[in-house]
């Protein structure tokens, strides 16, 4: 993608929106840079800078009739620490690398919504499994986000057509609110590349409730395909958070029936993951602590424990700084590394990350 073309497109989109009486178009984004120190037993120790999925996007809607609105969104990840250096193509590379122009696509869709029936979207969209996980992680899109350090599985990240968190070639439906705060979500992914020898039809289902300081969810996902020796290729999770008087508690439990393990090319059926976290708001500061376990089932060797501690300080509603530490410890790390997507591949011992960063949302 040509950088000048993208910048021009963003400018034209913003300027053009003035001409539509019923259109609502906005430019938004997130800039985040951190200095990260890693210490891995049996691996490498290093200090690097990361852009932590900084992004820029356009989103908007246009009223078509009293009960029909067109909606759209296009968002690009941009690596502001080393823009233009091609180091990787996966959105979750620890190098934070991108393509040769420094951009990667995130959620991109177009669709329709109505007050009485919900909305339907078409494009590259987060699944019903991924979406709620980010809402209970105060370190989402940082170097020590839950899905990076074993507090959540790899199904909360990645992109593709086979159960990844950001599903490509996907149709998503979100219901309107019921009973004051209950909503439902469903996604279905079309297999656009049957030449790869697979003919799967991934879909996800989820329900969420939000109200009175509580957010809870349950989600299910499957690729509807057997892989290796796994009896099924599916996963189920429950989780939520509750805030009261400056305190918050949150947790998630993922029950694997082959889908988490298949992401790591494992043939065995299951590696359950759970974690719990506590938050305390003190003025403009947020103090957090988390603990989690990834445990084997069937013939998968090993078990790991992960914990995380950090503090975030808000200068304003849009700008904050943060300091955080994570530790993942296992006696048999190599197998579970592929299953959980932990960022350092070691056979045993500890993986530690210390991150110091700054974020601005616009």
mmCIF file of C-alpha atoms in Angstrom:
data_model
loop_
_atom_site.group_PDB
_atom_site.id
_atom_site.type_symbol
_atom_site.label_atom_id
_atom_site.label_comp_id
_atom_site.label_asym_id
_atom_site.label_seq_id
_atom_site.Cartn_x
_atom_site.Cartn_y
_atom_site.Cartn_z
ATOM 1 C CA UNK A 1 0.000 0.000 0.000
ATOM 2 C CA UNK A 2 1.296 3.429 -0.955
ATOM 3 C CA UNK A 3 1.627 5.715 2.070
ATOM 4 C CA UNK A 4 0.777 8.888 0.116
ATOM 5 C CA UNK A 5 -2.346 7.227 -1.235
ATOM 6 C CA UNK A 6 -3.564 6.263 2.223
ATOM 7 C CA UNK A 7 -2.928 9.714 3.701
ATOM 8 C CA UNK A 8 -4.695 11.329 0.740
ATOM 9 C CA UNK A 9 -7.637 8.962 1.102
ATOM 10 C CA UNK A 10 -8.011 9.848 4.773
ATOM 11 C CA UNK A 11 -7.921 13.574 3.984
ATOM 12 C CA UNK A 12 -10.447 13.269 1.163
ATOM 13 C CA UNK A 13 -12.762 11.182 3.345
ATOM 14 C CA UNK A 14 -12.751 13.775 6.101
ATOM 15 C CA UNK A 15 -13.199 16.704 3.747
ATOM 16 C CA UNK A 16 -15.874 14.918 1.739
ATOM 17 C CA UNK A 17 -18.004 14.213 4.793
ATOM 18 C CA UNK A 18 -18.859 17.915 5.007
ATOM 19 C CA UNK A 19 -20.906 17.579 1.874
ATOM 20 C CA UNK A 20 -23.298 14.968 3.247
ATOM 21 C CA UNK A 21 -26.135 16.374 5.312
ATOM 22 C CA UNK A 22 -26.975 13.015 6.866
ATOM 23 C CA UNK A 23 -23.458 11.550 7.100
ATOM 24 C CA UNK A 24 -21.416 11.275 10.275
ATOM 25 C CA UNK A 25 -17.739 10.521 9.555
ATOM 26 C CA UNK A 26 -14.864 10.760 12.019
ATOM 27 C CA UNK A 27 -11.122 10.231 12.027
ATOM 28 C CA UNK A 28 -9.825 8.442 15.121
ATOM 29 C CA UNK A 29 -6.791 6.582 16.352
ATOM 30 C CA UNK A 30 -4.406 5.486 19.060
ATOM 31 C CA UNK A 31 -0.676 6.219 19.357
ATOM 32 C CA UNK A 32 1.274 4.109 21.814
ATOM 33 C CA UNK A 33 5.027 3.675 22.250
ATOM 34 C CA UNK A 34 6.800 1.696 24.964
ATOM 35 C CA UNK A 35 10.314 0.680 25.946
ATOM 36 C CA UNK A 36 10.286 -3.037 26.755
ATOM 37 C CA UNK A 37 12.897 -5.093 28.595
ATOM 38 C CA UNK A 38 12.650 -8.889 28.301
ATOM 39 C CA UNK A 39 14.459 -11.530 30.343
ATOM 40 C CA UNK A 40 14.005 -15.126 29.212
ATOM 41 C CA UNK A 41 15.570 -18.158 30.891
ATOM 42 C CA UNK A 42 17.402 -20.080 28.218
ATOM 43 C CA UNK A 43 16.561 -17.402 25.649
ATOM 44 C CA UNK A 44 17.433 -13.849 24.772
ATOM 45 C CA UNK A 45 17.508 -10.760 26.993
ATOM 46 C CA UNK A 46 16.895 -7.494 25.217
ATOM 47 C CA UNK A 47 15.549 -3.918 25.394
ATOM 48 C CA UNK A 48 13.418 -2.714 22.483
ATOM 49 C CA UNK A 49 10.876 -0.075 21.511
ATOM 50 C CA UNK A 50 7.397 -1.083 20.358
ATOM 51 C CA UNK A 51 4.415 0.712 18.812
ATOM 52 C CA UNK A 52 1.852 -1.615 20.442
ATOM 53 C CA UNK A 53 -0.655 -1.710 17.609
ATOM 54 C CA UNK A 54 -0.907 2.038 17.188
ATOM 55 C CA UNK A 55 -3.634 2.672 14.638
ATOM 56 C CA UNK A 56 -5.518 5.247 12.598
ATOM 57 C CA UNK A 57 -8.977 4.822 11.139
ATOM 58 C CA UNK A 58 -12.164 6.250 9.687
ATOM 59 C CA UNK A 59 -15.612 5.274 10.914
ATOM 60 C CA UNK A 60 -19.027 6.630 10.260
ATOM 61 C CA UNK A 61 -22.680 6.152 9.448
ATOM 62 C CA UNK A 62 -25.332 7.582 7.169
ATOM 63 C CA UNK A 63 -29.049 7.602 7.857
ATOM 64 C CA UNK A 64 -30.949 6.044 4.976
ATOM 65 C CA UNK A 65 -34.454 6.009 6.476
ATOM 66 C CA UNK A 66 -36.134 6.243 9.882
ATOM 67 C CA UNK A 67 -35.034 2.707 10.767
ATOM 68 C CA UNK A 68 -32.105 2.007 8.460
ATOM 69 C CA UNK A 69 -28.544 3.331 8.744
ATOM 70 C CA UNK A 70 -25.434 2.477 6.743
ATOM 71 C CA UNK A 71 -22.324 1.969 8.902
ATOM 72 C CA UNK A 72 -18.677 1.576 7.963
ATOM 73 C CA UNK A 73 -15.199 1.405 9.434
ATOM 74 C CA UNK A 74 -11.677 1.018 8.099
ATOM 75 C CA UNK A 75 -8.706 0.912 10.460
ATOM 76 C CA UNK A 76 -4.981 0.531 9.818
ATOM 77 C CA UNK A 77 -2.284 -0.442 12.275
ATOM 78 C CA UNK A 78 0.801 1.776 11.974
ATOM 79 C CA UNK A 79 4.207 1.207 13.572
ATOM 80 C CA UNK A 80 5.327 4.678 14.556
ATOM 81 C CA UNK A 81 8.557 3.457 16.154
ATOM 82 C CA UNK A 82 10.053 2.112 12.896
ATOM 83 C CA UNK A 83 7.642 3.162 10.175
ATOM 84 C CA UNK A 84 8.480 1.762 6.759
ATOM 85 C CA UNK A 85 10.688 -1.074 8.011
ATOM 86 C CA UNK A 86 9.312 -4.409 6.878
ATOM 87 C CA UNK A 87 9.968 -6.860 9.718
ATOM 88 C CA UNK A 88 6.864 -9.005 9.690
ATOM 89 C CA UNK A 89 3.348 -9.452 8.387
ATOM 90 C CA UNK A 90 1.531 -10.816 11.434
ATOM 91 C CA UNK A 91 -0.306 -8.128 13.409
ATOM 92 C CA UNK A 92 0.853 -9.786 16.636
ATOM 93 C CA UNK A 93 4.580 -10.023 15.884
ATOM 94 C CA UNK A 94 6.529 -8.951 18.951
ATOM 95 C CA UNK A 95 8.714 -6.940 16.593
ATOM 96 C CA UNK A 96 5.603 -4.886 15.779
ATOM 97 C CA UNK A 97 6.723 -5.074 12.159
ATOM 98 C CA UNK A 98 4.470 -4.326 9.211
ATOM 99 C CA UNK A 99 4.573 -4.421 5.454
ATOM 100 C CA UNK A 100 7.019 -2.329 3.471
ATOM 101 C CA UNK A 101 4.800 0.746 3.837
ATOM 102 C CA UNK A 102 4.265 0.337 7.589
ATOM 103 C CA UNK A 103 0.483 -0.295 7.473
ATOM 104 C CA UNK A 104 -1.592 -3.378 8.292
ATOM 105 C CA UNK A 105 -5.358 -3.743 8.168
ATOM 106 C CA UNK A 106 -7.400 -4.156 11.343
ATOM 107 C CA UNK A 107 -11.207 -4.245 11.590
ATOM 108 C CA UNK A 108 -12.671 -3.146 8.234
ATOM 109 C CA UNK A 109 -16.322 -3.489 7.372
ATOM 110 C CA UNK A 110 -19.484 -2.064 5.850
ATOM 111 C CA UNK A 111 -23.025 -2.853 6.902
ATOM 112 C CA UNK A 112 -26.524 -1.864 7.916
ATOM 113 C CA UNK A 113 -28.193 -1.329 11.289
ATOM 114 C CA UNK A 114 -31.626 -0.583 12.645
ATOM 115 C CA UNK A 115 -32.930 0.240 16.113
ATOM 116 C CA UNK A 116 -35.286 -2.716 16.230
ATOM 117 C CA UNK A 117 -33.246 -5.506 14.666
ATOM 118 C CA UNK A 118 -29.540 -4.808 15.346
ATOM 119 C CA UNK A 119 -26.816 -4.638 12.728
ATOM 120 C CA UNK A 120 -25.157 -6.838 10.116
ATOM 121 C CA UNK A 121 -21.559 -6.274 8.983
ATOM 122 C CA UNK A 122 -19.399 -7.621 6.136
ATOM 123 C CA UNK A 123 -15.591 -7.615 6.024
ATOM 124 C CA UNK A 124 -12.693 -8.338 8.385
ATOM 125 C CA UNK A 125 -14.214 -8.277 11.863
ATOM 126 C CA UNK A 126 -13.448 -9.405 15.420
ATOM 127 C CA UNK A 127 -15.227 -12.640 16.356
ATOM 128 C CA UNK A 128 -17.750 -13.059 19.155
ATOM 129 C CA UNK A 129 -14.955 -14.876 21.017
ATOM 130 C CA UNK A 130 -12.327 -12.127 20.715
ATOM 131 C CA UNK A 131 -14.457 -9.024 21.248
ATOM 132 C CA UNK A 132 -15.279 -9.365 24.980
ATOM 133 C CA UNK A 133 -11.758 -10.407 26.004
ATOM 134 C CA UNK A 134 -10.338 -6.985 25.214
ATOM 135 C CA UNK A 135 -12.988 -5.285 27.382
ATOM 136 C CA UNK A 136 -11.739 -6.928 30.580
ATOM 137 C CA UNK A 137 -8.026 -6.336 29.956
ATOM 138 C CA UNK A 138 -6.753 -2.936 31.192
ATOM 139 C CA UNK A 139 -3.456 -3.656 29.374
ATOM 140 C CA UNK A 140 -5.060 -4.347 26.000
ATOM 141 C CA UNK A 141 -2.794 -3.371 23.091
ATOM 142 C CA UNK A 142 0.337 -3.074 25.213
ATOM 143 C CA UNK A 143 3.391 -5.336 25.344
ATOM 144 C CA UNK A 144 1.971 -7.176 28.389
ATOM 145 C CA UNK A 145 -1.618 -7.527 27.234
ATOM 146 C CA UNK A 146 -3.316 -10.688 28.499
ATOM 147 C CA UNK A 147 -3.192 -12.521 25.183
ATOM 148 C CA UNK A 148 0.609 -12.002 24.986
ATOM 149 C CA UNK A 149 1.552 -13.396 28.397
ATOM 150 C CA UNK A 150 -0.729 -16.416 28.838
ATOM 151 C CA UNK A 151 -3.630 -14.781 30.711
ATOM 152 C CA UNK A 152 -5.786 -15.288 27.596
ATOM 153 C CA UNK A 153 -5.391 -17.660 24.645
ATOM 154 C CA UNK A 154 -4.234 -16.934 21.097
ATOM 155 C CA UNK A 155 -7.871 -16.979 19.934
ATOM 156 C CA UNK A 156 -8.038 -13.383 21.177
ATOM 157 C CA UNK A 157 -5.550 -12.283 18.491
ATOM 158 C CA UNK A 158 -4.318 -13.068 14.988
ATOM 159 C CA UNK A 159 -6.191 -12.737 11.712
ATOM 160 C CA UNK A 160 -7.361 -15.261 9.147
ATOM 161 C CA UNK A 161 -10.175 -17.613 8.150
ATOM 162 C CA UNK A 162 -9.662 -20.461 10.617
ATOM 163 C CA UNK A 163 -10.675 -19.257 14.069
ATOM 164 C CA UNK A 164 -8.296 -16.318 14.499
ATOM 165 C CA UNK A 165 -9.493 -13.384 16.588
ATOM 166 C CA UNK A 166 -9.881 -11.025 13.628
ATOM 167 C CA UNK A 167 -11.812 -13.087 11.100
ATOM 168 C CA UNK A 168 -11.435 -12.264 7.424
ATOM 169 C CA UNK A 169 -14.195 -12.739 4.818
ATOM 170 C CA UNK A 170 -16.722 -12.678 7.630
ATOM 171 C CA UNK A 171 -20.366 -11.803 8.230
ATOM 172 C CA UNK A 172 -21.193 -10.540 11.734
ATOM 173 C CA UNK A 173 -24.586 -9.931 13.330
ATOM 174 C CA UNK A 174 -25.144 -7.999 16.579
ATOM 175 C CA UNK A 175 -28.576 -7.984 18.197
ATOM 176 C CA UNK A 176 -30.210 -4.900 19.721
ATOM 177 C CA UNK A 177 -30.294 -4.648 23.529
ATOM 178 C CA UNK A 178 -32.717 -6.839 25.450
ATOM 179 C CA UNK A 179 -33.746 -6.612 29.108
ATOM 180 C CA UNK A 180 -31.825 -3.386 29.593
ATOM 181 C CA UNK A 181 -28.323 -4.606 28.767
ATOM 182 C CA UNK A 182 -28.258 -8.077 27.142
ATOM 183 C CA UNK A 183 -26.917 -8.400 23.596
ATOM 184 C CA UNK A 184 -25.906 -11.242 21.304
ATOM 185 C CA UNK A 185 -23.277 -11.652 18.585
ATOM 186 C CA UNK A 186 -22.726 -14.197 15.821
ATOM 187 C CA UNK A 187 -20.077 -14.452 13.101
ATOM 188 C CA UNK A 188 -19.693 -16.739 10.097
ATOM 189 C CA UNK A 189 -16.517 -16.931 7.996
ATOM 190 C CA UNK A 190 -16.485 -17.960 4.347
ATOM 191 C CA UNK A 191 -13.626 -20.199 3.225
ATOM 192 C CA UNK A 192 -12.168 -18.227 0.329
ATOM 193 C CA UNK A 193 -9.241 -20.601 -0.184
ATOM 194 C CA UNK A 194 -10.307 -24.225 -0.393
ATOM 195 C CA UNK A 195 -7.142 -24.883 -2.409
ATOM 196 C CA UNK A 196 -5.285 -25.001 0.918
ATOM 197 C CA UNK A 197 -6.769 -28.467 1.491
ATOM 198 C CA UNK A 198 -9.191 -27.324 4.196
ATOM 199 C CA UNK A 199 -12.926 -26.842 3.862
ATOM 200 C CA UNK A 200 -13.911 -25.447 7.223
ATOM 201 C CA UNK A 201 -16.705 -23.027 8.108
ATOM 202 C CA UNK A 202 -15.729 -21.162 11.288
ATOM 203 C CA UNK A 203 -18.476 -19.515 13.283
ATOM 204 C CA UNK A 204 -18.794 -17.938 16.710
ATOM 205 C CA UNK A 205 -21.674 -17.178 19.048
ATOM 206 C CA UNK A 206 -21.719 -14.959 22.113
ATOM 207 C CA UNK A 207 -23.904 -13.163 24.640
ATOM 208 C CA UNK A 208 -22.928 -10.143 26.749
ATOM 209 C CA UNK A 209 -24.587 -8.214 29.548
ATOM 210 C CA UNK A 210 -23.644 -4.725 30.726
ATOM 211 C CA UNK A 211 -25.255 -2.766 33.518
ATOM 212 C CA UNK A 212 -24.898 -1.528 37.115
ATOM 213 C CA UNK A 213 -21.097 -1.720 37.052
ATOM 214 C CA UNK A 214 -21.104 -5.300 35.729
ATOM 215 C CA UNK A 215 -20.015 -6.703 32.372
ATOM 216 C CA UNK A 216 -20.324 -10.432 31.723
ATOM 217 C CA UNK A 217 -20.050 -12.667 28.681
ATOM 218 C CA UNK A 218 -20.123 -16.215 27.363
ATOM 219 C CA UNK A 219 -18.764 -17.178 23.926
ATOM 220 C CA UNK A 220 -18.407 -20.245 21.747
ATOM 221 C CA UNK A 221 -16.357 -20.754 18.591
ATOM 222 C CA UNK A 222 -15.623 -23.645 16.239
ATOM 223 C CA UNK A 223 -14.052 -24.165 12.825
ATOM 224 C CA UNK A 224 -16.411 -27.110 12.296
ATOM 225 C CA UNK A 225 -13.484 -29.303 11.342
ATOM 226 C CA UNK A 226 -11.456 -32.074 12.929
ATOM 227 C CA UNK A 227 -7.697 -31.462 13.111
ATOM 228 C CA UNK A 228 -5.196 -34.212 13.886
ATOM 229 C CA UNK A 229 -6.264 -36.427 16.771
ATOM 230 C CA UNK A 230 -8.617 -33.835 18.279
ATOM 231 C CA UNK A 231 -12.174 -35.081 18.751
ATOM 232 C CA UNK A 232 -13.504 -31.581 18.140
ATOM 233 C CA UNK A 233 -12.151 -28.224 17.114
ATOM 234 C CA UNK A 234 -14.044 -25.828 19.351
ATOM 235 C CA UNK A 235 -13.727 -23.682 22.458
ATOM 236 C CA UNK A 236 -15.973 -22.068 25.078
ATOM 237 C CA UNK A 237 -15.315 -19.201 27.475
ATOM 238 C CA UNK A 238 -17.023 -17.299 30.278
ATOM 239 C CA UNK A 239 -15.803 -14.093 31.872
ATOM 240 C CA UNK A 240 -16.608 -10.674 33.168
ATOM 241 C CA UNK A 241 -15.749 -7.778 35.427
ATOM 242 C CA UNK A 242 -17.415 -5.847 38.237
ATOM 243 C CA UNK A 243 -16.517 -2.349 39.433
ATOM 244 C CA UNK A 244 -17.627 -0.672 42.650
ATOM 245 C CA UNK A 245 -16.263 2.297 44.599
ATOM 246 C CA UNK A 246 -12.882 2.348 42.867
ATOM 247 C CA UNK A 247 -12.342 -1.419 43.063
ATOM 248 C CA UNK A 248 -12.706 -3.850 40.194
ATOM 249 C CA UNK A 249 -12.465 -7.600 39.823
ATOM 250 C CA UNK A 250 -12.345 -9.459 36.518
ATOM 251 C CA UNK A 251 -11.751 -12.964 35.258
ATOM 252 C CA UNK A 252 -11.969 -15.373 32.347
ATOM 253 C CA UNK A 253 -12.087 -19.166 31.934
ATOM 254 C CA UNK A 254 -11.459 -20.799 28.546
ATOM 255 C CA UNK A 255 -12.451 -24.454 28.093
ATOM 256 C CA UNK A 256 -10.572 -25.891 25.130
ATOM 257 C CA UNK A 257 -11.943 -28.668 22.948
ATOM 258 C CA UNK A 258 -9.140 -28.675 20.403
ATOM 259 C CA UNK A 259 -9.295 -25.180 18.908
ATOM 260 C CA UNK A 260 -6.695 -23.505 21.153
ATOM 261 C CA UNK A 261 -4.353 -26.442 20.707
ATOM 262 C CA UNK A 262 -4.824 -26.542 16.928
ATOM 263 C CA UNK A 263 -3.629 -22.926 16.739
ATOM 264 C CA UNK A 264 -0.334 -24.250 18.052
ATOM 265 C CA UNK A 265 -0.365 -27.252 15.667
ATOM 266 C CA UNK A 266 -0.934 -29.605 18.584
ATOM 267 C CA UNK A 267 -2.955 -32.768 18.028
ATOM 268 C CA UNK A 268 -4.171 -33.214 21.605
ATOM 269 C CA UNK A 269 -7.535 -32.125 22.872
ATOM 270 C CA UNK A 270 -7.295 -29.159 25.134
ATOM 271 C CA UNK A 271 -5.341 -26.720 27.237
ATOM 272 C CA UNK A 272 -7.699 -24.832 29.533
ATOM 273 C CA UNK A 273 -6.715 -21.298 30.568
ATOM 274 C CA UNK A 274 -8.059 -19.141 33.381
ATOM 275 C CA UNK A 275 -7.041 -15.852 34.939
ATOM 276 C CA UNK A 276 -8.312 -13.386 37.521
ATOM 277 C CA UNK A 277 -7.417 -9.736 38.076
ATOM 278 C CA UNK A 278 -8.050 -6.942 40.549
ATOM 279 C CA UNK A 279 -7.974 -3.180 39.870
ATOM 280 C CA UNK A 280 -7.873 -0.211 42.228
ATOM 281 C CA UNK A 281 -8.428 3.368 41.088
ATOM 282 C CA UNK A 282 -6.605 5.966 43.190
ATOM 283 C CA UNK A 283 -7.186 9.448 41.810
ATOM 284 C CA UNK A 284 -5.873 9.456 38.242
ATOM 285 C CA UNK A 285 -3.956 6.216 38.845
ATOM 286 C CA UNK A 286 -5.055 2.648 38.151
ATOM 287 C CA UNK A 287 -3.211 -0.159 39.971
ATOM 288 C CA UNK A 288 -3.705 -3.675 38.594
ATOM 289 C CA UNK A 289 -2.645 -7.215 39.504
ATOM 290 C CA UNK A 290 -3.414 -10.464 37.637
ATOM 291 C CA UNK A 291 -2.798 -14.180 38.091
ATOM 292 C CA UNK A 292 -3.527 -17.049 35.708
ATOM 293 C CA UNK A 293 -2.926 -20.719 34.960
ATOM 294 C CA UNK A 294 -2.632 -22.638 31.701
ATOM 295 C CA UNK A 295 -3.089 -26.349 32.353
ATOM 296 C CA UNK A 296 -2.736 -29.449 30.215
ATOM 297 C CA UNK A 297 -5.390 -31.987 29.366
ATOM 298 C CA UNK A 298 -4.954 -35.402 27.747
ATOM 299 C CA UNK A 299 -1.351 -35.815 26.581
ATOM 300 C CA UNK A 300 -0.207 -32.188 26.573
ATOM 301 C CA UNK A 301 2.799 -31.849 28.840
ATOM 302 C CA UNK A 302 3.286 -29.023 31.220
ATOM 303 C CA UNK A 303 1.542 -26.291 33.131
ATOM 304 C CA UNK A 304 2.402 -22.634 33.468
ATOM 305 C CA UNK A 305 1.569 -19.838 35.878
ATOM 306 C CA UNK A 306 1.401 -16.203 34.799
ATOM 307 C CA UNK A 307 1.118 -13.024 36.811
ATOM 308 C CA UNK A 308 1.161 -9.332 36.020
ATOM 309 C CA UNK A 309 1.496 -6.120 38.039
ATOM 310 C CA UNK A 310 1.272 -2.535 36.835
ATOM 311 C CA UNK A 311 0.165 1.051 37.276
ATOM 312 C CA UNK A 312 -1.316 3.512 34.787
ATOM 313 C CA UNK A 313 -1.517 7.287 35.261
ATOM 314 C CA UNK A 314 -3.949 9.444 33.277
ATOM 315 C CA UNK A 315 -2.851 13.000 32.571
ATOM 316 C CA UNK A 316 -6.144 13.561 30.749
ATOM 317 C CA UNK A 317 -8.984 11.411 29.423
ATOM 318 C CA UNK A 318 -6.961 10.827 26.249
ATOM 319 C CA UNK A 319 -3.319 10.712 27.422
ATOM 320 C CA UNK A 320 -1.692 8.353 29.921
ATOM 321 C CA UNK A 321 1.617 6.760 30.894
ATOM 322 C CA UNK A 322 2.101 3.271 32.285
ATOM 323 C CA UNK A 323 4.608 0.941 33.928
ATOM 324 C CA UNK A 324 3.978 -2.805 34.008
ATOM 325 C CA UNK A 325 5.633 -6.159 34.643
ATOM 326 C CA UNK A 326 4.650 -9.696 33.657
ATOM 327 C CA UNK A 327 6.079 -13.092 34.604
ATOM 328 C CA UNK A 328 5.276 -16.465 33.053
ATOM 329 C CA UNK A 329 6.823 -19.559 34.657
ATOM 330 C CA UNK A 330 6.678 -23.191 33.568
ATOM 331 C CA UNK A 331 8.635 -26.400 34.022
ATOM 332 C CA UNK A 332 7.791 -27.582 30.503
ATOM 333 C CA UNK A 333 7.333 -24.429 28.487
ATOM 334 C CA UNK A 334 7.984 -25.431 24.906
ATOM 335 C CA UNK A 335 4.685 -27.186 24.145
ATOM 336 C CA UNK A 336 2.481 -24.670 25.916
ATOM 337 C CA UNK A 337 4.316 -21.819 24.227
ATOM 338 C CA UNK A 338 2.825 -22.817 20.872
ATOM 339 C CA UNK A 339 -0.641 -23.253 22.390
ATOM 340 C CA UNK A 340 -0.915 -19.985 24.278
ATOM 341 C CA UNK A 341 1.136 -17.797 21.922
ATOM 342 C CA UNK A 342 3.598 -16.713 24.563
ATOM 343 C CA UNK A 343 6.135 -14.548 22.865
ATOM 344 C CA UNK A 344 9.376 -16.259 23.881
ATOM 345 C CA UNK A 345 10.041 -19.877 22.913
ATOM 346 C CA UNK A 346 11.917 -21.529 25.784
ATOM 347 C CA UNK A 347 11.841 -25.046 27.210
ATOM 348 C CA UNK A 348 11.466 -24.087 30.833
ATOM 349 C CA UNK A 349 11.894 -21.391 33.419
ATOM 350 C CA UNK A 350 10.676 -17.811 33.465
ATOM 351 C CA UNK A 351 9.786 -15.265 30.812
ATOM 352 C CA UNK A 352 9.755 -11.711 32.208
ATOM 353 C CA UNK A 353 8.715 -8.441 30.556
ATOM 354 C CA UNK A 354 9.049 -4.916 31.949
ATOM 355 C CA UNK A 355 7.309 -2.190 29.942
ATOM 356 C CA UNK A 356 7.263 1.613 30.242
ATOM 357 C CA UNK A 357 5.022 3.439 27.799
ATOM 358 C CA UNK A 358 2.823 6.351 26.818
ATOM 359 C CA UNK A 359 -0.528 6.404 24.968
ATOM 360 C CA UNK A 360 -2.680 9.081 23.351
ATOM 361 C CA UNK A 361 -6.133 8.445 21.895
ATOM 362 C CA UNK A 362 -7.723 10.817 19.414
#
